[in-house]
Short mmCIF file of C-alpha atoms in Angstrom, two decimals:
data_model
loop_
_atom_site.label_atom_id
_atom_site.label_comp_id
_atom_site.label_asym_id
_atom_site.label_seq_id
_atom_site.Cartn_x
_atom_site.Cartn_y
_atom_site.Cartn_z
CA MET A 1 77.32 -17.89 15.78
CA ASN A 2 75.10 -19.71 13.27
CA LEU A 3 74.06 -22.30 15.81
CA ARG A 4 72.91 -19.28 18.13
CA TRP A 5 70.79 -17.75 15.48
CA ARG A 6 69.44 -21.08 14.50
CA TRP A 7 68.42 -21.94 18.02
CA ARG A 8 66.80 -18.39 18.36
CA TRP A 9 64.91 -18.88 15.27
CA ARG A 10 63.57 -22.31 16.36
CA TRP A 11 62.55 -20.89 19.78
CA ARG A 12 60.82 -18.10 18.24
CA ARG A 13 58.94 -20.25 15.91
CA ARG A 14 57.75 -22.55 18.70
CA TRP A 15 56.63 -19.59 20.72
CA VAL A 16 54.59 -18.12 17.82
CA ARG A 17 52.84 -21.50 17.27
CA ARG A 18 52.01 -21.79 20.97
CA ARG A 19 50.67 -18.21 21.13
CA LEU A 20 48.58 -18.98 17.79
CA LEU A 21 46.99 -22.06 19.69
CA GLU A 22 46.12 -19.80 22.62
CA LEU A 23 44.49 -17.25 20.52
CA GLU A 24 42.54 -19.90 18.69
CA ALA A 25 41.38 -21.28 21.86
CA GLU A 26 40.28 -17.97 23.05
CA ASN A 27 38.34 -17.16 19.77
CA ALA A 28 36.67 -20.54 20.13
CA LYS A 29 35.56 -19.68 23.66
CA PHE A 30 34.26 -16.13 22.60
CA SER A 31 32.34 -17.77 19.56
CA SER A 32 30.65 -20.32 22.00
CA GLN A 33 29.59 -17.62 24.37
CA LEU A 34 28.32 -15.58 21.35
CA ALA A 35 26.30 -18.31 19.87
CA ASN A 36 24.60 -18.89 23.34
CA CYS A 37 23.70 -15.28 23.76
CA ARG A 38 19.92 -14.62 24.13
CA CYS A 39 19.84 -11.00 24.74
CA HIS A 40 18.13 -10.32 21.46
CA GLU A 41 15.16 -12.28 22.74
CA LYS A 42 14.63 -9.97 25.57
CA GLU A 43 11.80 -7.70 24.77
CA ASP A 44 10.49 -4.71 26.66
CA LYS A 45 7.11 -5.40 28.22
CA ARG A 46 6.03 -1.86 27.43
CA ASP A 47 4.76 -2.89 24.00
CA SER A 48 1.22 -2.54 25.20
CA SER A 49 1.20 1.09 25.36
CA ALA A 50 0.63 3.34 22.46
CA VAL A 51 3.81 5.22 23.38
CA SER A 52 6.48 2.63 24.21
CA CYS A 53 10.28 2.14 24.22
CA ASP A 54 12.14 -0.94 23.35
CA SER A 55 14.91 -2.09 25.99
CA SER A 56 16.26 -4.97 23.97
CA LEU A 57 19.80 -4.74 22.51
CA GLU A 58 20.75 -6.05 19.13
CA THR A 59 23.07 -9.04 19.14
CA SER A 60 25.83 -9.73 16.61
CA ARG A 61 24.77 -10.53 13.09
CA LYS A 62 24.46 -14.35 12.14
CA SER A 63 27.58 -15.94 10.61
CA ASN A 64 27.54 -15.93 6.81
CA SER A 65 30.36 -18.32 6.33
CA GLY A 66 29.77 -20.46 3.27
CA SER A 67 27.55 -17.92 1.71
CA LYS A 68 28.37 -15.63 -0.96
CA LYS A 69 27.00 -12.03 -0.90
CA THR A 70 26.30 -10.04 -3.94
CA THR A 71 27.72 -6.54 -4.43
CA LYS A 72 24.12 -5.31 -4.06
CA GLU A 73 23.84 -6.86 -0.67
CA ILE A 74 27.07 -5.48 0.53
CA VAL A 75 26.14 -1.98 -0.54
CA LYS A 76 22.84 -2.29 1.15
CA GLU A 77 24.67 -3.13 4.42
CA LYS A 78 26.73 -0.13 4.24
CA VAL A 79 23.59 2.21 3.75
CA PRO A 80 22.83 3.99 7.07
CA GLY A 81 19.38 2.85 8.28
CA TYR A 82 18.90 0.10 5.96
CA ASP A 83 19.03 -2.66 8.66
CA THR A 84 15.87 -1.48 10.76
CA ARG A 85 16.73 -3.76 13.56
CA ILE A 86 19.44 -1.19 14.87
CA MET A 87 16.39 1.16 15.59
CA ASN A 88 14.94 -1.25 18.39
CA HIS A 89 16.59 0.61 21.22
CA HIS A 90 14.78 3.79 20.21
CA CYS A 91 11.41 4.90 21.67
CA LYS A 92 8.42 3.95 19.36
CA ARG A 93 4.75 5.08 19.08
CA TYR A 94 1.88 3.43 17.36
CA VAL A 95 0.47 5.81 14.94
CA ALA A 96 -1.90 6.01 11.90
CA LEU A 97 -1.06 7.88 8.67
CA LYS A 98 -3.27 9.52 6.29
CA VAL A 99 -1.85 9.04 2.79
CA MET A 100 -2.64 10.51 -0.68
CA TYR A 101 -1.29 8.99 -3.95
CA PHE A 102 -1.69 9.29 -7.63
CA GLY A 103 -1.84 5.74 -8.80
CA GLN A 104 -1.34 5.70 -12.46
CA ARG A 105 2.27 4.63 -12.33
CA PHE A 106 2.01 2.14 -9.60
CA TYR A 107 1.14 -1.61 -9.78
CA GLY A 108 -1.32 -1.18 -6.87
CA PHE A 109 -1.03 -0.44 -3.35
CA ALA A 110 0.21 -3.66 -1.73
CA ALA A 111 3.68 -4.80 -2.10
CA GLU A 112 3.09 -8.47 -2.26
CA ALA A 113 2.18 -8.50 -5.83
CA GLN A 114 5.84 -8.88 -6.90
CA MET A 115 5.69 -6.04 -8.99
CA ASP A 116 7.51 -2.69 -8.72
CA PRO A 117 6.70 0.12 -8.01
CA THR A 118 3.81 0.08 -5.58
CA ILE A 119 2.80 2.68 -3.13
CA GLU A 120 3.54 0.54 -0.18
CA SER A 121 7.01 -0.18 -1.28
CA GLU A 122 7.58 3.46 -1.78
CA ILE A 123 6.28 4.23 1.65
CA PHE A 124 8.64 1.70 3.19
CA LYS A 125 11.63 2.94 1.26
CA ALA A 126 10.91 6.47 2.82
CA LEU A 127 10.35 5.08 6.38
CA GLU A 128 13.77 3.34 6.04
CA LYS A 129 15.42 6.29 4.58
CA THR A 130 14.16 8.67 7.43
CA ARG A 131 15.05 6.02 10.12
CA LEU A 132 11.40 6.06 11.28
CA LEU A 133 10.75 2.37 11.03
CA VAL A 134 11.24 0.38 14.13
CA GLY A 135 11.95 -3.24 13.35
CA ASP A 136 10.89 -4.97 10.10
CA LYS A 137 7.39 -4.79 8.47
CA LYS A 138 5.97 -7.71 10.72
CA GLU A 139 7.48 -6.20 13.95
CA SER A 140 6.03 -2.69 13.29
CA HIS A 141 2.33 -4.14 13.51
CA TYR A 142 1.68 -2.70 10.00
CA SER A 143 -1.80 -2.56 8.64
CA ARG A 144 -3.60 -0.83 5.80
CA CYS A 145 -7.17 0.26 5.22
CA GLY A 146 -7.66 -0.32 1.50
CA ARG A 147 -5.70 -2.51 -0.93
CA THR A 148 -6.26 -0.41 -4.11
CA ASP A 149 -5.56 -1.99 -7.33
CA LYS A 150 -3.11 -1.02 -10.25
CA GLY A 151 -3.90 2.48 -11.42
CA VAL A 152 -6.30 3.27 -8.76
CA SER A 153 -5.59 6.48 -6.66
CA ALA A 154 -6.48 7.63 -3.11
CA VAL A 155 -6.86 10.84 -1.10
CA GLY A 156 -7.79 9.28 2.24
CA GLN A 157 -5.92 6.05 2.51
CA VAL A 158 -5.00 5.06 6.06
CA ILE A 159 -2.13 2.99 7.46
CA ALA A 160 -0.95 2.16 11.04
CA LEU A 161 2.36 0.99 12.30
CA TYR A 162 5.02 1.65 14.88
CA LEU A 163 7.23 4.62 14.21
CA ARG A 164 10.29 6.01 16.13
CA SER A 165 9.21 8.62 18.78
CA ASN A 166 10.87 11.63 20.43
CA LEU A 167 8.87 11.22 23.63
CA LYS A 168 11.60 9.83 25.58
CA GLU A 169 10.16 10.79 28.93
CA THR A 170 6.89 9.06 28.27
CA CYS A 171 8.86 5.94 27.65
CA GLU A 172 10.88 6.16 30.89
CA ASN A 173 7.87 6.93 32.79
CA ASN A 174 5.92 3.95 31.44
CA GLU A 175 8.82 1.39 31.62
CA GLY A 176 7.67 -1.91 32.77
CA SER A 177 3.96 -0.83 32.94
CA ARG A 178 1.07 -2.54 31.08
CA LYS A 179 -1.01 0.61 30.94
CA MET A 180 -2.08 1.85 27.74
CA VAL A 181 -1.29 5.60 27.11
CA PHE A 182 -3.91 7.35 25.03
CA LYS A 183 -2.80 10.97 25.73
CA GLU A 184 -2.65 13.06 22.55
CA GLN A 185 0.78 14.09 23.03
CA TYR A 186 2.10 16.21 20.06
CA GLU A 187 4.38 18.58 21.44
CA GLY A 188 8.10 17.53 21.13
CA GLU A 189 7.19 14.87 18.73
CA ILE A 190 8.71 14.15 15.25
CA ASP A 191 6.94 16.02 12.42
CA TYR A 192 6.11 12.71 10.63
CA VAL A 193 4.28 14.47 7.70
CA ARG A 194 7.33 16.93 6.98
CA VAL A 195 9.96 14.13 7.51
CA LEU A 196 8.06 11.59 5.34
CA ASN A 197 7.17 13.93 2.50
CA ARG A 198 10.67 14.98 1.93
CA ALA A 199 11.53 11.35 1.17
CA LEU A 200 8.48 10.25 -0.69
CA PRO A 201 7.96 10.60 -4.51
CA ASP A 202 5.96 13.58 -5.87
CA ASP A 203 2.93 11.47 -6.51
CA ILE A 204 2.71 10.09 -2.82
CA ARG A 205 2.12 12.31 0.10
CA VAL A 206 1.39 11.93 3.89
CA PHE A 207 -1.62 14.33 4.90
CA GLY A 208 -1.55 13.70 8.56
CA TRP A 209 -0.91 11.43 11.58
CA CYS A 210 -2.69 10.50 14.74
CA PRO A 211 -1.67 8.28 17.77
CA VAL A 212 -3.66 5.10 18.11
CA PRO A 213 -4.01 2.27 20.68
CA LEU A 214 -2.49 -1.12 20.04
CA GLY A 215 -5.80 -2.78 19.46
CA PHE A 216 -6.34 -0.59 16.35
CA ASN A 217 -6.20 -2.03 12.83
CA ALA A 218 -6.40 0.17 9.73
CA ARG A 219 -8.43 -2.48 7.95
CA PHE A 220 -10.66 -4.12 10.56
CA SER A 221 -11.21 -0.86 12.69
CA CYS A 222 -12.66 1.06 9.60
CA LEU A 223 -16.32 1.74 9.85
CA GLY A 224 -16.71 2.89 6.23
CA ARG A 225 -15.08 3.67 2.97
CA GLU A 226 -16.04 6.09 0.22
CA TYR A 227 -14.98 5.89 -3.31
CA TYR A 228 -15.26 8.50 -6.27
CA TYR A 229 -15.47 7.54 -9.81
CA LEU A 230 -14.91 10.46 -12.19
CA PHE A 231 -16.41 10.53 -15.75
CA TRP A 232 -17.54 12.91 -18.54
CA GLY A 233 -21.23 13.22 -18.67
CA GLU A 234 -21.64 13.73 -22.46
CA ASN A 235 -24.20 11.51 -24.18
CA LEU A 236 -25.03 9.82 -20.78
CA ASN A 237 -28.45 9.54 -19.19
CA LEU A 238 -27.47 10.61 -15.83
CA LEU A 239 -30.95 10.40 -14.39
CA ALA A 240 -31.19 6.75 -15.43
CA MET A 241 -27.79 6.06 -13.91
CA GLU A 242 -28.64 7.72 -10.52
CA SER A 243 -32.06 5.82 -10.41
CA ALA A 244 -30.19 2.45 -11.02
CA GLY A 245 -27.46 3.39 -8.81
CA ARG A 246 -29.76 3.90 -5.83
CA LYS A 247 -30.68 0.19 -6.00
CA PHE A 248 -27.27 -0.74 -4.73
CA VAL A 249 -27.91 0.98 -1.41
CA GLY A 250 -28.56 -1.58 1.39
CA GLU A 251 -27.05 -5.15 1.98
CA HIS A 252 -26.91 -7.32 -1.11
CA ASP A 253 -25.01 -10.17 -2.48
CA PHE A 254 -22.66 -8.54 -4.93
CA ARG A 255 -21.01 -11.62 -6.39
CA ASN A 256 -22.35 -10.43 -9.92
CA PHE A 257 -20.54 -7.09 -9.36
CA CYS A 258 -17.08 -8.36 -8.57
CA LYS A 259 -14.13 -10.51 -9.66
CA MET A 260 -14.96 -13.61 -7.72
CA ASP A 261 -12.25 -15.27 -5.43
CA ALA A 262 -13.77 -18.63 -4.39
CA LEU A 263 -10.62 -19.64 -2.75
CA ASN A 264 -10.36 -16.89 -0.14
CA VAL A 265 -13.66 -15.28 -0.06
CA HIS A 266 -16.95 -17.18 0.82
CA ASN A 267 -19.35 -14.32 1.73
CA TYR A 268 -20.25 -11.83 -0.90
CA ARG A 269 -22.74 -9.91 1.07
CA ARG A 270 -21.80 -6.16 1.42
CA LYS A 271 -23.50 -3.17 2.68
CA VAL A 272 -23.77 0.02 0.57
CA THR A 273 -24.81 3.02 2.81
CA SER A 274 -25.07 5.82 0.09
CA PHE A 275 -24.93 6.37 -3.55
CA ALA A 276 -24.88 9.67 -5.42
CA ILE A 277 -24.00 11.41 -8.72
CA SER A 278 -22.88 15.09 -8.60
CA PRO A 279 -21.01 17.43 -10.81
CA CYS A 280 -17.41 18.54 -10.43
CA ASP A 281 -16.00 22.15 -10.99
CA VAL A 282 -14.39 21.00 -14.23
CA ARG A 283 -15.45 21.32 -17.82
CA PHE A 284 -13.96 20.55 -21.19
CA ASP A 285 -15.53 22.14 -24.43
CA GLU A 286 -18.95 22.14 -22.61
CA ASN A 287 -18.55 18.66 -21.41
CA GLN A 288 -19.16 18.44 -17.63
CA LEU A 289 -17.15 16.31 -15.33
CA TRP A 290 -19.12 14.14 -12.84
CA ALA A 291 -18.39 11.98 -9.92
CA ILE A 292 -20.05 8.77 -8.82
CA LYS A 293 -19.87 8.75 -5.05
CA ILE A 294 -20.32 5.26 -3.38
CA LYS A 295 -19.90 4.67 0.47
CA GLY A 296 -20.09 1.24 2.00
CA SER A 297 -18.65 -0.66 5.10
CA ALA A 298 -16.44 -2.71 2.89
CA PHE A 299 -16.14 -3.72 -0.79
CA LEU A 300 -15.25 -6.81 -2.80
CA TRP A 301 -12.41 -7.09 -5.33
CA HIS A 302 -13.23 -4.85 -8.29
CA GLN A 303 -16.74 -4.23 -7.03
CA VAL A 304 -16.83 -0.44 -7.54
CA ARG A 305 -15.43 -0.80 -11.19
CA CYS A 306 -18.04 -3.51 -11.94
CA MET A 307 -20.82 -1.54 -10.62
CA VAL A 308 -19.75 1.59 -12.68
CA ALA A 309 -19.49 -0.52 -15.77
CA VAL A 310 -23.11 -1.72 -15.64
CA LEU A 311 -24.19 2.08 -14.69
CA PHE A 312 -22.51 3.03 -17.95
CA LEU A 313 -24.48 0.63 -19.92
CA ILE A 314 -27.57 1.89 -18.50
CA GLY A 315 -26.40 5.63 -19.16
CA GLN A 316 -25.75 4.70 -22.69
CA GLY A 317 -29.30 3.34 -23.15
CA HIS A 318 -28.14 -0.34 -23.78
CA GLU A 319 -29.60 -1.66 -20.54
CA SER A 320 -32.52 -0.85 -18.29
CA PRO A 321 -32.16 0.13 -14.78
CA ASP A 322 -33.99 -2.93 -13.87
CA VAL A 323 -30.99 -4.99 -14.83
CA ILE A 324 -29.46 -4.01 -11.31
CA ASP A 325 -32.48 -5.71 -9.53
CA ALA A 326 -31.79 -8.93 -11.75
CA LEU A 327 -27.94 -9.06 -11.01
CA LEU A 328 -28.51 -8.65 -7.40
CA ASP A 329 -30.96 -11.57 -7.21
CA ILE A 330 -28.37 -14.52 -7.17
CA ASP A 331 -31.20 -17.14 -6.99
CA ARG A 332 -32.45 -15.72 -10.44
CA ILE A 333 -28.80 -15.03 -11.87
CA PRO A 334 -26.40 -17.37 -10.08
CA ARG A 335 -23.80 -16.85 -12.79
CA LYS A 336 -22.18 -13.46 -13.65
CA PRO A 337 -22.64 -12.34 -17.13
CA GLN A 338 -19.37 -11.51 -18.90
CA TYR A 339 -18.68 -7.88 -19.17
CA SER A 340 -15.72 -5.63 -19.07
CA MET A 341 -14.98 -3.45 -15.90
CA ALA A 342 -14.67 0.36 -15.96
CA SER A 343 -11.27 1.77 -16.23
CA GLU A 344 -9.12 2.04 -13.19
CA ILE A 345 -7.67 5.48 -13.61
CA PRO A 346 -10.66 7.65 -12.62
CA LEU A 347 -11.15 5.62 -9.45
CA VAL A 348 -10.33 7.18 -6.06
CA LEU A 349 -10.42 6.07 -2.55
CA GLN A 350 -11.83 9.32 -1.07
CA SER A 351 -11.85 8.60 2.62
CA CYS A 352 -11.78 5.84 5.37
CA GLU A 353 -13.96 6.46 8.37
CA PHE A 354 -12.67 5.71 12.01
CA GLU A 355 -14.06 6.44 15.29
CA GLY A 356 -12.18 8.97 17.39
CA LEU A 357 -9.25 9.52 14.83
CA ASN A 358 -8.27 13.10 14.50
CA PHE A 359 -5.35 13.52 12.09
CA THR A 360 -2.91 16.27 12.71
CA CYS A 361 -0.40 18.29 10.64
CA SER A 362 1.83 21.08 11.68
CA SER A 363 1.37 24.57 10.08
CA ASP A 364 4.70 24.47 8.20
CA SER A 365 4.10 20.85 6.96
CA MET A 366 0.63 21.94 5.73
CA GLN A 367 1.84 24.85 3.95
CA ALA A 368 4.61 23.02 2.22
CA LEU A 369 2.04 20.28 1.32
CA ARG A 370 -0.45 22.85 -0.29
CA VAL A 371 2.59 24.40 -2.23
CA HIS A 372 3.54 20.94 -3.52
CA LEU A 373 0.07 19.97 -4.53
CA ALA A 374 -0.56 23.38 -6.22
CA ASN A 375 2.55 22.86 -8.24
CA GLU A 376 1.45 19.33 -9.26
CA CYS A 377 -1.90 20.80 -10.35
CA GLN A 378 -0.07 23.66 -12.42
CA ASN A 379 2.15 20.86 -14.04
CA TYR A 380 -0.82 18.80 -15.11
CA HIS A 381 -2.70 21.92 -16.41
CA LEU A 382 0.47 22.73 -18.45
CA LYS A 383 0.39 19.13 -19.88
CA ALA A 384 -3.28 19.57 -20.62
CA ALA A 385 -2.76 22.90 -22.27
CA ILE A 386 -0.19 21.29 -24.76
CA PHE A 387 -2.61 18.57 -25.65
CA HIS A 388 -5.37 21.22 -26.06
CA GLU A 389 -3.06 23.29 -28.52
CA ALA A 390 -2.31 20.23 -30.46
CA LEU A 391 -5.87 19.52 -30.69
CA GLN A 392 -6.72 23.06 -31.73
CA SER A 393 -3.99 22.72 -34.52
CA CYS A 394 -5.51 19.70 -36.07
CA SER A 395 -6.62 20.89 -39.48
CA PRO A 396 -10.40 20.58 -40.14
CA ILE A 397 -11.54 17.88 -42.63
CA GLU A 398 -11.67 18.98 -46.17
CA LYS A 399 -14.80 18.83 -48.31
CA ASP A 400 -13.31 16.21 -50.52
CA GLN A 401 -12.42 14.12 -47.64
CA ARG A 402 -15.84 14.46 -46.19
CA SER A 403 -17.53 13.17 -49.49
CA LEU A 404 -15.14 10.12 -49.37
CA ASP A 405 -16.05 9.50 -45.83
CA ASN A 406 -19.79 9.65 -46.66
CA GLY A 407 -19.40 7.17 -49.29
CA THR A 408 -18.13 4.47 -46.75
CA VAL A 409 -20.59 2.72 -44.66
CA LYS A 410 -19.56 2.56 -41.01
CA LYS A 411 -20.79 -0.42 -39.14
CA LYS A 412 -22.26 0.28 -35.71
CA SER A 413 -21.13 -2.12 -33.06
CA SER A 414 -24.25 -3.97 -31.86
CA HIS A 415 -24.84 -4.25 -28.11
CA VAL A 416 -25.52 -7.82 -26.54
CA PRO A 417 -27.83 -7.54 -23.59
CA LEU A 418 -26.14 -8.55 -20.27
CA MET A 419 -28.71 -11.37 -19.84
CA SER A 420 -27.80 -12.94 -23.17
CA ARG A 421 -24.18 -13.01 -22.70
CA PRO A 422 -22.03 -16.07 -21.74
CA THR A 423 -21.70 -16.40 -17.98
CA GLU A 424 -18.81 -17.02 -15.68
CA PRO A 425 -18.76 -20.20 -13.37
CA SER A 426 -20.81 -19.83 -10.08
CA TYR A 427 -19.40 -19.65 -6.68
CA GLU A 428 -20.51 -23.30 -6.02
CA GLU A 429 -18.94 -24.51 -9.49
CA ARG A 430 -15.82 -22.80 -8.57
CA ARG A 431 -15.69 -24.42 -5.13
CA THR A 432 -16.39 -27.81 -6.53
CA LYS A 433 -13.49 -27.57 -8.99
CA LEU A 434 -11.09 -26.50 -6.22
CA ASN A 435 -12.26 -29.22 -4.02
CA THR A 436 -11.54 -31.80 -7.01
CA ARG A 437 -8.06 -30.38 -7.55
CA ARG A 438 -7.32 -30.97 -3.91
CA LYS A 439 -8.33 -34.50 -3.89
CA ASP A 440 -6.31 -35.14 -7.08
#
């Protein structure tokens, strides 16, 4: 009896080993076929149309053997919509979005600064959360009109990229065709404004969207940009500032009105098409709020803030309006005098001009947008009221304290004229230094 069970046990063990070898051979065969799979390289030829649909299917993920995943990475893989490659089989549409944001808490617009949060990073988080993003950032043909700096706000920023579309009939009818589709088809389309605004933080909002052709680029297709700079007009000579500001109009070399980037920028000529100073409908204790409005085809790094800084020196009576002519003459002033830029908080990218772009927004989305912006205005008015109450509650200075203050002599800071200040290296000096470093 024992011999019989021993024989059966040996036979079963041999059978299990043989079956295990067969399964391992099959597994190796399937792994080889999977490794040689090229279906992920097949792309639909309909990418040339403004409304297209990808027919490529996603292959299996790359093997991660030998690499350890962090808990954060594992959680991200489990989040629905996190891997945007799974959206490649959906219909897509190339669109432009008009974006507004209040930039005070952000480290600028672009996400490449390695600082968080940025407006761009928040927008892409919302795109992934709503599953509107097709492919990654590069595959979406993403472009932006203006790269605003830290603290700068915008009312009319424009970006362009591929987004998921509901127009499946258009995708099917244009399958395999190279024809561009420019029809403004809105009926049945995703309400991009409503969907994105529900996922975005309170200080970022999408105002509208518009279908655009594939050749469109939010940066290079822009015809003009307009900036506003808000300021309080108390103790400023506004007439002198406006007279000096008109000197900016035209095409000039603005290297003395920017932060020079000699490594990447070699042409500092820019065209300013209009300049104006106008009052706003806001006052505080008889102090009028004003806006400097500057419009041009393109601007250099920190150009507007440098222009405003010199205008403030003119408005305060420290400089003559003729200093603008001197700084625009690079033969006379090849090196920029050292001066501080104006604050970034009051600067607003007001609008970006494009040919043939008509942004649309559904009535429901517009109503929700109005309600949200009205609530934000009320919240900021409440904060201002609290600070105003605190200001009113400050006790007036007593007579004894006034007499003590009158006994102390307060030194008034003396202004150093711009033409007498130390200067920064010229463009040629910067380039020579860069070339020397490369040779070393």
